[in-house]
Amino acid sequence: MHYDELREACLALPHVTEDFPFDEVTLVMRVGNKIFAFLPLDNEVPQISLKMTPENVLETRAEYPAVEPGWHLNKKYWNQVIMDGSIDREVILGWIKGSYDLIFASLPKKVREQLS
């Protein structure tokens, strides 16, 4: 998947916003003002960092060589997925949705209700 496909997959989810809070090359995707995906646009090979449960983080790294600990992120919760073609598109889309769902579930109840 390329950056435009990753971006579109994130933006297709409800109430997602995007911005560049850190620099001009690190695009972040948010729901309820909380980040669920990082896209470092300056990398030659597209990548996306996604939040996972602590159990899934380790399992995913063990199963997929193109998945590494999230760079500059809490490695207990974040994985960086390198788009080298070794992981099926549907798997990546599932991880994007999973990251979104984890962040959405962590939002305060009032915010979740406002977005629903």
PDB file of N, CA and C in Angstrom, residues 17-104:
ATOM      1  N   THR A  17      -9.761  12.939  11.748  1.00  0.00           N
ATOM      2  CA  THR A  17      -9.124  14.170  11.282  1.00  0.00           C
ATOM      3  C   THR A  17      -7.639  13.886  11.094  1.00  0.00           C
ATOM      4  N   GLU A  18      -6.990  14.747  10.334  1.00  0.00           N
ATOM      5  CA  GLU A  18      -5.565  14.596  10.081  1.00  0.00           C
ATOM      6  C   GLU A  18      -4.862  15.930  10.301  1.00  0.00           C
ATOM      7  N   ASP A  19      -3.605  15.855  10.730  1.00  0.00           N
ATOM      8  CA  ASP A  19      -2.816  17.072  10.877  1.00  0.00           C
ATOM      9  C   ASP A  19      -1.337  16.712  10.985  1.00  0.00           C
ATOM     10  N   PHE A  20      -0.510  17.747  11.033  1.00  0.00           N
ATOM     11  CA  PHE A  20       0.940  17.622  11.145  1.00  0.00           C
ATOM     12  C   PHE A  20       1.393  18.335  12.423  1.00  0.00           C
ATOM     13  N   PRO A  21       1.188  17.745  13.605  1.00  0.00           N
ATOM     14  CA  PRO A  21       1.498  18.454  14.848  1.00  0.00           C
ATOM     15  C   PRO A  21       2.983  18.513  15.202  1.00  0.00           C
ATOM     16  N   PHE A  22       3.793  17.636  14.630  1.00  0.00           N
ATOM     17  CA  PHE A  22       5.194  17.545  15.029  1.00  0.00           C
ATOM     18  C   PHE A  22       6.145  18.204  14.036  1.00  0.00           C
ATOM     19  N   ASP A  23       5.881  18.008  12.767  1.00  0.00           N
ATOM     20  CA  ASP A  23       6.719  18.564  11.704  1.00  0.00           C
ATOM     21  C   ASP A  23       5.925  18.497  10.403  1.00  0.00           C
ATOM     22  N   GLU A  24       6.547  18.858   9.300  1.00  0.00           N
ATOM     23  CA  GLU A  24       5.830  18.899   8.029  1.00  0.00           C
ATOM     24  C   GLU A  24       5.797  17.554   7.294  1.00  0.00           C
ATOM     25  N   VAL A  25       6.388  16.511   7.879  1.00  0.00           N
ATOM     26  CA  VAL A  25       6.418  15.212   7.197  1.00  0.00           C
ATOM     27  C   VAL A  25       5.749  14.084   7.972  1.00  0.00           C
ATOM     28  N   THR A  26       5.354  14.321   9.211  1.00  0.00           N
ATOM     29  CA  THR A  26       4.718  13.267  10.004  1.00  0.00           C
ATOM     30  C   THR A  26       3.219  13.553  10.102  1.00  0.00           C
ATOM     31  N   LEU A  27       2.470  12.864   9.257  1.00  0.00           N
ATOM     32  CA  LEU A  27       1.015  13.001   9.242  1.00  0.00           C
ATOM     33  C   LEU A  27       0.434  12.119  10.336  1.00  0.00           C
ATOM     34  N   VAL A  28      -0.463  12.670  11.131  1.00  0.00           N
ATOM     35  CA  VAL A  28      -1.131  11.870  12.154  1.00  0.00           C
ATOM     36  C   VAL A  28      -2.632  11.835  11.878  1.00  0.00           C
ATOM     37  N   MET A  29      -3.223  10.721  12.232  1.00  0.00           N
ATOM     38  CA  MET A  29      -4.660  10.529  12.107  1.00  0.00           C
ATOM     39  C   MET A  29      -5.240  10.452  13.504  1.00  0.00           C
ATOM     40  N   ARG A  30      -6.333  11.160  13.712  1.00  0.00           N
ATOM     41  CA  ARG A  30      -6.943  11.237  15.040  1.00  0.00           C
ATOM     42  C   ARG A  30      -8.432  10.928  14.990  1.00  0.00           C
ATOM     43  N   VAL A  31      -8.908  10.460  16.124  1.00  0.00           N
ATOM     44  CA  VAL A  31     -10.342  10.383  16.375  1.00  0.00           C
ATOM     45  C   VAL A  31     -10.533  10.967  17.770  1.00  0.00           C
ATOM     46  N   GLY A  32     -11.476  11.885  17.904  1.00  0.00           N
ATOM     47  CA  GLY A  32     -11.685  12.535  19.194  1.00  0.00           C
ATOM     48  C   GLY A  32     -10.433  13.228  19.699  1.00  0.00           C
ATOM     49  N   ASN A  33      -9.624  13.727  18.809  1.00  0.00           N
ATOM     50  CA  ASN A  33      -8.376  14.440  19.086  1.00  0.00           C
ATOM     51  C   ASN A  33      -7.270  13.545  19.653  1.00  0.00           C
ATOM     52  N   LYS A  34      -7.434  12.217  19.580  1.00  0.00           N
ATOM     53  CA  LYS A  34      -6.398  11.279  20.021  1.00  0.00           C
ATOM     54  C   LYS A  34      -5.842  10.542  18.804  1.00  0.00           C
ATOM     55  N   ILE A  35      -4.540  10.408  18.756  1.00  0.00           N
ATOM     56  CA  ILE A  35      -3.861   9.811  17.606  1.00  0.00           C
ATOM     57  C   ILE A  35      -4.027   8.289  17.588  1.00  0.00           C
ATOM     58  N   PHE A  36      -4.383   7.778  16.402  1.00  0.00           N
ATOM     59  CA  PHE A  36      -4.431   6.328  16.224  1.00  0.00           C
ATOM     60  C   PHE A  36      -3.495   5.840  15.126  1.00  0.00           C
ATOM     61  N   ALA A  37      -2.903   6.762  14.350  1.00  0.00           N
ATOM     62  CA  ALA A  37      -1.972   6.358  13.296  1.00  0.00           C
ATOM     63  C   ALA A  37      -0.978   7.479  13.002  1.00  0.00           C
ATOM     64  N   PHE A  38       0.258   7.066  12.747  1.00  0.00           N
ATOM     65  CA  PHE A  38       1.331   7.976  12.332  1.00  0.00           C
ATOM     66  C   PHE A  38       1.802   7.533  10.950  1.00  0.00           C
ATOM     67  N   LEU A  39       1.926   8.487  10.040  1.00  0.00           N
ATOM     68  CA  LEU A  39       2.453   8.194   8.713  1.00  0.00           C
ATOM     69  C   LEU A  39       3.654   9.108   8.448  1.00  0.00           C
ATOM     70  N   PRO A  40       4.878   8.568   8.527  1.00  0.00           N
ATOM     71  CA  PRO A  40       6.071   9.377   8.252  1.00  0.00           C
ATOM     72  C   PRO A  40       6.271   9.505   6.742  1.00  0.00           C
ATOM     73  N   LEU A  41       5.810  10.582   6.166  1.00  0.00           N
ATOM     74  CA  LEU A  41       5.761  10.735   4.717  1.00  0.00           C
ATOM     75  C   LEU A  41       7.124  10.891   4.046  1.00  0.00           C
ATOM     76  N   ASP A  42       8.170  11.048   4.824  1.00  0.00           N
ATOM     77  CA  ASP A  42       9.497  11.236   4.239  1.00  0.00           C
ATOM     78  C   ASP A  42      10.257   9.930   4.015  1.00  0.00           C
ATOM     79  N   ASN A  43       9.655   8.801   4.351  1.00  0.00           N
ATOM     80  CA  ASN A  43      10.311   7.508   4.134  1.00  0.00           C
ATOM     81  C   ASN A  43      10.099   7.047   2.704  1.00  0.00           C
ATOM     82  N   GLU A  44      11.138   6.500   2.108  1.00  0.00           N
ATOM     83  CA  GLU A  44      11.043   6.012   0.733  1.00  0.00           C
ATOM     84  C   GLU A  44      10.044   4.866   0.618  1.00  0.00           C
ATOM     85  N   VAL A  45      10.104   3.946   1.571  1.00  0.00           N
ATOM     86  CA  VAL A  45       9.134   2.847   1.617  1.00  0.00           C
ATOM     87  C   VAL A  45       8.031   3.264   2.586  1.00  0.00           C
ATOM     88  N   PRO A  46       6.784   3.297   2.131  1.00  0.00           N
ATOM     89  CA  PRO A  46       5.693   3.725   3.007  1.00  0.00           C
ATOM     90  C   PRO A  46       5.630   2.910   4.299  1.00  0.00           C
ATOM     91  N   GLN A  47       5.259   3.606   5.378  1.00  0.00           N
ATOM     92  CA  GLN A  47       5.119   2.993   6.692  1.00  0.00           C
ATOM     93  C   GLN A  47       3.939   3.625   7.405  1.00  0.00           C
ATOM     94  N   ILE A  48       3.412   2.879   8.358  1.00  0.00           N
ATOM     95  CA  ILE A  48       2.377   3.410   9.222  1.00  0.00           C
ATOM     96  C   ILE A  48       2.581   2.822  10.614  1.00  0.00           C
ATOM     97  N   SER A  49       2.440   3.646  11.630  1.00  0.00           N
ATOM     98  CA  SER A  49       2.517   3.166  13.008  1.00  0.00           C
ATOM     99  C   SER A  49       1.107   3.133  13.574  1.00  0.00           C
ATOM    100  N   LEU A  50       0.782   1.999  14.199  1.00  0.00           N
ATOM    101  CA  LEU A  50      -0.574   1.765  14.703  1.00  0.00           C
ATOM    102  C   LEU A  50      -0.537   1.237  16.120  1.00  0.00           C
ATOM    103  N   LYS A  51      -1.541   1.587  16.888  1.00  0.00           N
ATOM    104  CA  LYS A  51      -1.660   1.098  18.254  1.00  0.00           C
ATOM    105  C   LYS A  51      -2.306  -0.290  18.244  1.00  0.00           C
ATOM    106  N   MET A  52      -1.822  -1.149  19.146  1.00  0.00           N
ATOM    107  CA  MET A  52      -2.372  -2.495  19.312  1.00  0.00           C
ATOM    108  C   MET A  52      -2.382  -2.810  20.798  1.00  0.00           C
ATOM    109  N   THR A  53      -3.046  -3.885  21.162  1.00  0.00           N
ATOM    110  CA  THR A  53      -2.996  -4.322  22.556  1.00  0.00           C
ATOM    111  C   THR A  53      -1.591  -4.876  22.826  1.00  0.00           C
ATOM    112  N   PRO A  54      -1.144  -4.874  24.071  1.00  0.00           N
ATOM    113  CA  PRO A  54       0.190  -5.410  24.369  1.00  0.00           C
ATOM    114  C   PRO A  54       0.389  -6.845  23.866  1.00  0.00           C
ATOM    115  N   GLU A  55      -0.644  -7.651  23.929  1.00  0.00           N
ATOM    116  CA  GLU A  55      -0.540  -9.026  23.445  1.00  0.00           C
ATOM    117  C   GLU A  55      -0.377  -9.063  21.922  1.00  0.00           C
ATOM    118  N   ASN A  56      -1.171  -8.280  21.227  1.00  0.00           N
ATOM    119  CA  ASN A  56      -1.108  -8.259  19.759  1.00  0.00           C
ATOM    120  C   ASN A  56       0.179  -7.655  19.235  1.00  0.00           C
ATOM    121  N   VAL A  57       0.738  -6.700  19.954  1.00  0.00           N
ATOM    122  CA  VAL A  57       1.983  -6.070  19.524  1.00  0.00           C
ATOM    123  C   VAL A  57       3.065  -7.123  19.330  1.00  0.00           C
ATOM    124  N   LEU A  58       3.264  -7.954  20.332  1.00  0.00           N
ATOM    125  CA  LEU A  58       4.328  -8.958  20.277  1.00  0.00           C
ATOM    126  C   LEU A  58       4.010 -10.066  19.279  1.00  0.00           C
ATOM    127  N   GLU A  59       2.767 -10.527  19.266  1.00  0.00           N
ATOM    128  CA  GLU A  59       2.371 -11.570  18.316  1.00  0.00           C
ATOM    129  C   GLU A  59       2.559 -11.104  16.875  1.00  0.00           C
ATOM    130  N   THR A  60       2.173  -9.875  16.605  1.00  0.00           N
ATOM    131  CA  THR A  60       2.269  -9.335  15.255  1.00  0.00           C
ATOM    132  C   THR A  60       3.728  -9.208  14.829  1.00  0.00           C
ATOM    133  N   ARG A  61       4.573  -8.720  15.705  1.00  0.00           N
ATOM    134  CA  ARG A  61       6.008  -8.623  15.385  1.00  0.00           C
ATOM    135  C   ARG A  61       6.606  -9.986  15.109  1.00  0.00           C
ATOM    136  N   ALA A  62       6.192 -10.988  15.880  1.00  0.00           N
ATOM    137  CA  ALA A  62       6.735 -12.336  15.707  1.00  0.00           C
ATOM    138  C   ALA A  62       6.281 -12.956  14.384  1.00  0.00           C
ATOM    139  N   GLU A  63       5.055 -12.667  13.968  1.00  0.00           N
ATOM    140  CA  GLU A  63       4.500 -13.279  12.764  1.00  0.00           C
ATOM    141  C   GLU A  63       4.913 -12.581  11.475  1.00  0.00           C
ATOM    142  N   TYR A  64       5.132 -11.260  11.531  1.00  0.00           N
ATOM    143  CA  TYR A  64       5.405 -10.489  10.322  1.00  0.00           C
ATOM    144  C   TYR A  64       6.748  -9.763  10.434  1.00  0.00           C
ATOM    145  N   PRO A  65       7.739 -10.150   9.629  1.00  0.00           N
ATOM    146  CA  PRO A  65       9.038  -9.463   9.664  1.00  0.00           C
ATOM    147  C   PRO A  65       8.951  -7.971   9.313  1.00  0.00           C
ATOM    148  N   ALA A  66       7.926  -7.554   8.580  1.00  0.00           N
ATOM    149  CA  ALA A  66       7.776  -6.144   8.188  1.00  0.00           C
ATOM    150  C   ALA A  66       7.138  -5.301   9.286  1.00  0.00           C
ATOM    151  N   VAL A  67       6.919  -5.892  10.456  1.00  0.00           N
ATOM    152  CA  VAL A  67       6.354  -5.159  11.591  1.00  0.00           C
ATOM    153  C   VAL A  67       7.439  -5.027  12.657  1.00  0.00           C
ATOM    154  N   GLU A  68       7.684  -3.787  13.054  1.00  0.00           N
ATOM    155  CA  GLU A  68       8.727  -3.482  14.028  1.00  0.00           C
ATOM    156  C   GLU A  68       8.130  -2.652  15.161  1.00  0.00           C
ATOM    157  N   PRO A  69       8.855  -2.529  16.274  1.00  0.00           N
ATOM    158  CA  PRO A  69       8.382  -1.629  17.330  1.00  0.00           C
ATOM    159  C   PRO A  69       8.244  -0.210  16.772  1.00  0.00           C
ATOM    160  N   GLY A  70       7.237   0.509  17.237  1.00  0.00           N
ATOM    161  CA  GLY A  70       6.999   1.870  16.777  1.00  0.00           C
ATOM    162  C   GLY A  70       8.171   2.786  17.104  1.00  0.00           C
ATOM    163  N   TRP A  71       8.667   3.462  16.115  1.00  0.00           N
ATOM    164  CA  TRP A  71       9.804   4.359  16.274  1.00  0.00           C
ATOM    165  C   TRP A  71       9.370   5.600  17.053  1.00  0.00           C
ATOM    166  N   HIS A  72      10.066   5.919  18.128  1.00  0.00           N
ATOM    167  CA  HIS A  72       9.751   7.049  19.011  1.00  0.00           C
ATOM    168  C   HIS A  72       8.369   6.928  19.665  1.00  0.00           C
ATOM    169  N   LEU A  73       7.879   5.702  19.779  1.00  0.00           N
ATOM    170  CA  LEU A  73       6.573   5.467  20.393  1.00  0.00           C
ATOM    171  C   LEU A  73       6.733   4.419  21.489  1.00  0.00           C
ATOM    172  N   ASN A  74       5.729   4.305  22.340  1.00  0.00           N
ATOM    173  CA  ASN A  74       5.747   3.294  23.392  1.00  0.00           C
ATOM    174  C   ASN A  74       5.673   1.912  22.741  1.00  0.00           C
ATOM    175  N   LYS A  75       6.769   1.183  22.802  1.00  0.00           N
ATOM    176  CA  LYS A  75       6.876  -0.099  22.122  1.00  0.00           C
ATOM    177  C   LYS A  75       5.966  -1.176  22.703  1.00  0.00           C
ATOM    178  N   LYS A  76       5.398  -0.911  23.859  1.00  0.00           N
ATOM    179  CA  LYS A  76       4.445  -1.847  24.457  1.00  0.00           C
ATOM    180  C   LYS A  76       3.106  -1.819  23.707  1.00  0.00           C
ATOM    181  N   TYR A  77       2.802  -0.692  23.062  1.00  0.00           N
ATOM    182  CA  TYR A  77       1.493  -0.505  22.425  1.00  0.00           C
ATOM    183  C   TYR A  77       1.539  -0.206  20.928  1.00  0.00           C
ATOM    184  N   TRP A  78       2.673   0.212  20.411  1.00  0.00           N
ATOM    185  CA  TRP A  78       2.728   0.693  19.030  1.00  0.00           C
ATOM    186  C   TRP A  78       3.657  -0.144  18.155  1.00  0.00           C
ATOM    187  N   ASN A  79       3.167  -0.465  16.962  1.00  0.00           N
ATOM    188  CA  ASN A  79       3.958  -1.152  15.948  1.00  0.00           C
ATOM    189  C   ASN A  79       4.072  -0.285  14.710  1.00  0.00           C
ATOM    190  N   GLN A  80       5.200  -0.383  14.067  1.00  0.00           N
ATOM    191  CA  GLN A  80       5.436   0.276  12.789  1.00  0.00           C
ATOM    192  C   GLN A  80       5.353  -0.793  11.707  1.00  0.00           C
ATOM    193  N   VAL A  81       4.514  -0.574  10.724  1.00  0.00           N
ATOM    194  CA  VAL A  81       4.305  -1.540   9.652  1.00  0.00           C
ATOM    195  C   VAL A  81       4.947  -0.988   8.384  1.00  0.00           C
ATOM    196  N   ILE A  82       5.902  -1.731   7.852  1.00  0.00           N
ATOM    197  CA  ILE A  82       6.610  -1.323   6.637  1.00  0.00           C
ATOM    198  C   ILE A  82       5.891  -1.933   5.440  1.00  0.00           C
ATOM    199  N   MET A  83       5.520  -1.107   4.494  1.00  0.00           N
ATOM    200  CA  MET A  83       4.762  -1.541   3.327  1.00  0.00           C
ATOM    201  C   MET A  83       5.705  -2.113   2.259  1.00  0.00           C
ATOM    202  N   ASP A  84       6.216  -3.306   2.532  1.00  0.00           N
ATOM    203  CA  ASP A  84       7.143  -3.939   1.597  1.00  0.00           C
ATOM    204  C   ASP A  84       6.452  -4.969   0.709  1.00  0.00           C
ATOM    205  N   GLY A  85       5.126  -5.068   0.812  1.00  0.00           N
ATOM    206  CA  GLY A  85       4.365  -5.988  -0.013  1.00  0.00           C
ATOM    207  C   GLY A  85       4.196  -7.375   0.590  1.00  0.00           C
ATOM    208  N   SER A  86       4.761  -7.595   1.762  1.00  0.00           N
ATOM    209  CA  SER A  86       4.703  -8.933   2.365  1.00  0.00           C
ATOM    210  C   SER A  86       3.439  -9.184   3.188  1.00  0.00           C
ATOM    211  N   ILE A  87       2.658  -8.136   3.432  1.00  0.00           N
ATOM    212  CA  ILE A  87       1.447  -8.269   4.251  1.00  0.00           C
ATOM    213  C   ILE A  87       0.237  -7.922   3.387  1.00  0.00           C
ATOM    214  N   ASP A  88      -0.773  -8.779   3.423  1.00  0.00           N
ATOM    215  CA  ASP A  88      -1.985  -8.548   2.637  1.00  0.00           C
ATOM    216  C   ASP A  88      -2.650  -7.223   3.019  1.00  0.00           C
ATOM    217  N   ARG A  89      -3.198  -6.587   2.027  1.00  0.00           N
ATOM    218  CA  ARG A  89      -3.892  -5.308   2.202  1.00  0.00           C
ATOM    219  C   ARG A  89      -4.991  -5.412   3.254  1.00  0.00           C
ATOM    220  N   GLU A  90      -5.765  -6.489   3.216  1.00  0.00           N
ATOM    221  CA  GLU A  90      -6.871  -6.656   4.164  1.00  0.00           C
ATOM    222  C   GLU A  90      -6.379  -6.758   5.601  1.00  0.00           C
ATOM    223  N   VAL A  91      -5.215  -7.353   5.806  1.00  0.00           N
ATOM    224  CA  VAL A  91      -4.639  -7.444   7.147  1.00  0.00           C
ATOM    225  C   VAL A  91      -4.287  -6.045   7.643  1.00  0.00           C
ATOM    226  N   ILE A  92      -3.661  -5.263   6.787  1.00  0.00           N
ATOM    227  CA  ILE A  92      -3.285  -3.887   7.161  1.00  0.00           C
ATOM    228  C   ILE A  92      -4.528  -3.053   7.445  1.00  0.00           C
ATOM    229  N   LEU A  93      -5.543  -3.184   6.613  1.00  0.00           N
ATOM    230  CA  LEU A  93      -6.791  -2.445   6.850  1.00  0.00           C
ATOM    231  C   LEU A  93      -7.411  -2.853   8.182  1.00  0.00           C
ATOM    232  N   GLY A  94      -7.324  -4.131   8.524  1.00  0.00           N
ATOM    233  CA  GLY A  94      -7.826  -4.599   9.813  1.00  0.00           C
ATOM    234  C   GLY A  94      -7.053  -3.990  10.974  1.00  0.00           C
ATOM    235  N   TRP A  95      -5.735  -3.867  10.821  1.00  0.00           N
ATOM    236  CA  TRP A  95      -4.923  -3.248  11.873  1.00  0.00           C
ATOM    237  C   TRP A  95      -5.252  -1.766  12.026  1.00  0.00           C
ATOM    238  N   ILE A  96      -5.498  -1.084  10.910  1.00  0.00           N
ATOM    239  CA  ILE A  96      -5.880   0.333  10.974  1.00  0.00           C
ATOM    240  C   ILE A  96      -7.187   0.468  11.750  1.00  0.00           C
ATOM    241  N   LYS A  97      -8.170  -0.351  11.402  1.00  0.00           N
ATOM    242  CA  LYS A  97      -9.463  -0.313  12.104  1.00  0.00           C
ATOM    243  C   LYS A  97      -9.303  -0.681  13.571  1.00  0.00           C
ATOM    244  N   GLY A  98      -8.445  -1.649  13.862  1.00  0.00           N
ATOM    245  CA  GLY A  98      -8.203  -2.045  15.240  1.00  0.00           C
ATOM    246  C   GLY A  98      -7.588  -0.930  16.064  1.00  0.00           C
ATOM    247  N   SER A  99      -6.643  -0.202  15.467  1.00  0.00           N
ATOM    248  CA  SER A  99      -6.019   0.930  16.156  1.00  0.00           C
ATOM    249  C   SER A  99      -7.062   2.014  16.426  1.00  0.00           C
ATOM    250  N   TYR A 100      -7.858   2.308  15.414  1.00  0.00           N
ATOM    251  CA  TYR A 100      -8.946   3.279  15.550  1.00  0.00           C
ATOM    252  C   TYR A 100      -9.891   2.863  16.683  1.00  0.00           C
ATOM    253  N   ASP A 101     -10.292   1.604  16.683  1.00  0.00           N
ATOM    254  CA  ASP A 101     -11.228   1.105  17.702  1.00  0.00           C
ATOM    255  C   ASP A 101     -10.650   1.217  19.110  1.00  0.00           C
ATOM    256  N   LEU A 102      -9.356   0.898  19.270  1.00  0.00           N
ATOM    257  CA  LEU A 102      -8.714   1.023  20.587  1.00  0.00           C
ATOM    258  C   LEU A 102      -8.749   2.465  21.082  1.00  0.00           C
ATOM    259  N   ILE A 103      -8.430   3.392  20.202  1.00  0.00           N
ATOM    260  CA  ILE A 103      -8.419   4.803  20.598  1.00  0.00           C
ATOM    261  C   ILE A 103      -9.838   5.287  20.853  1.00  0.00           C
ATOM    262  N   PHE A 104     -10.770   4.935  19.981  1.00  0.00           N
ATOM    263  CA  PHE A 104     -12.159   5.360  20.183  1.00  0.00           C
ATOM    264  C   PHE A 104     -12.674   4.862  21.531  1.00  0.00           C
TER     265      PHE A 104
END
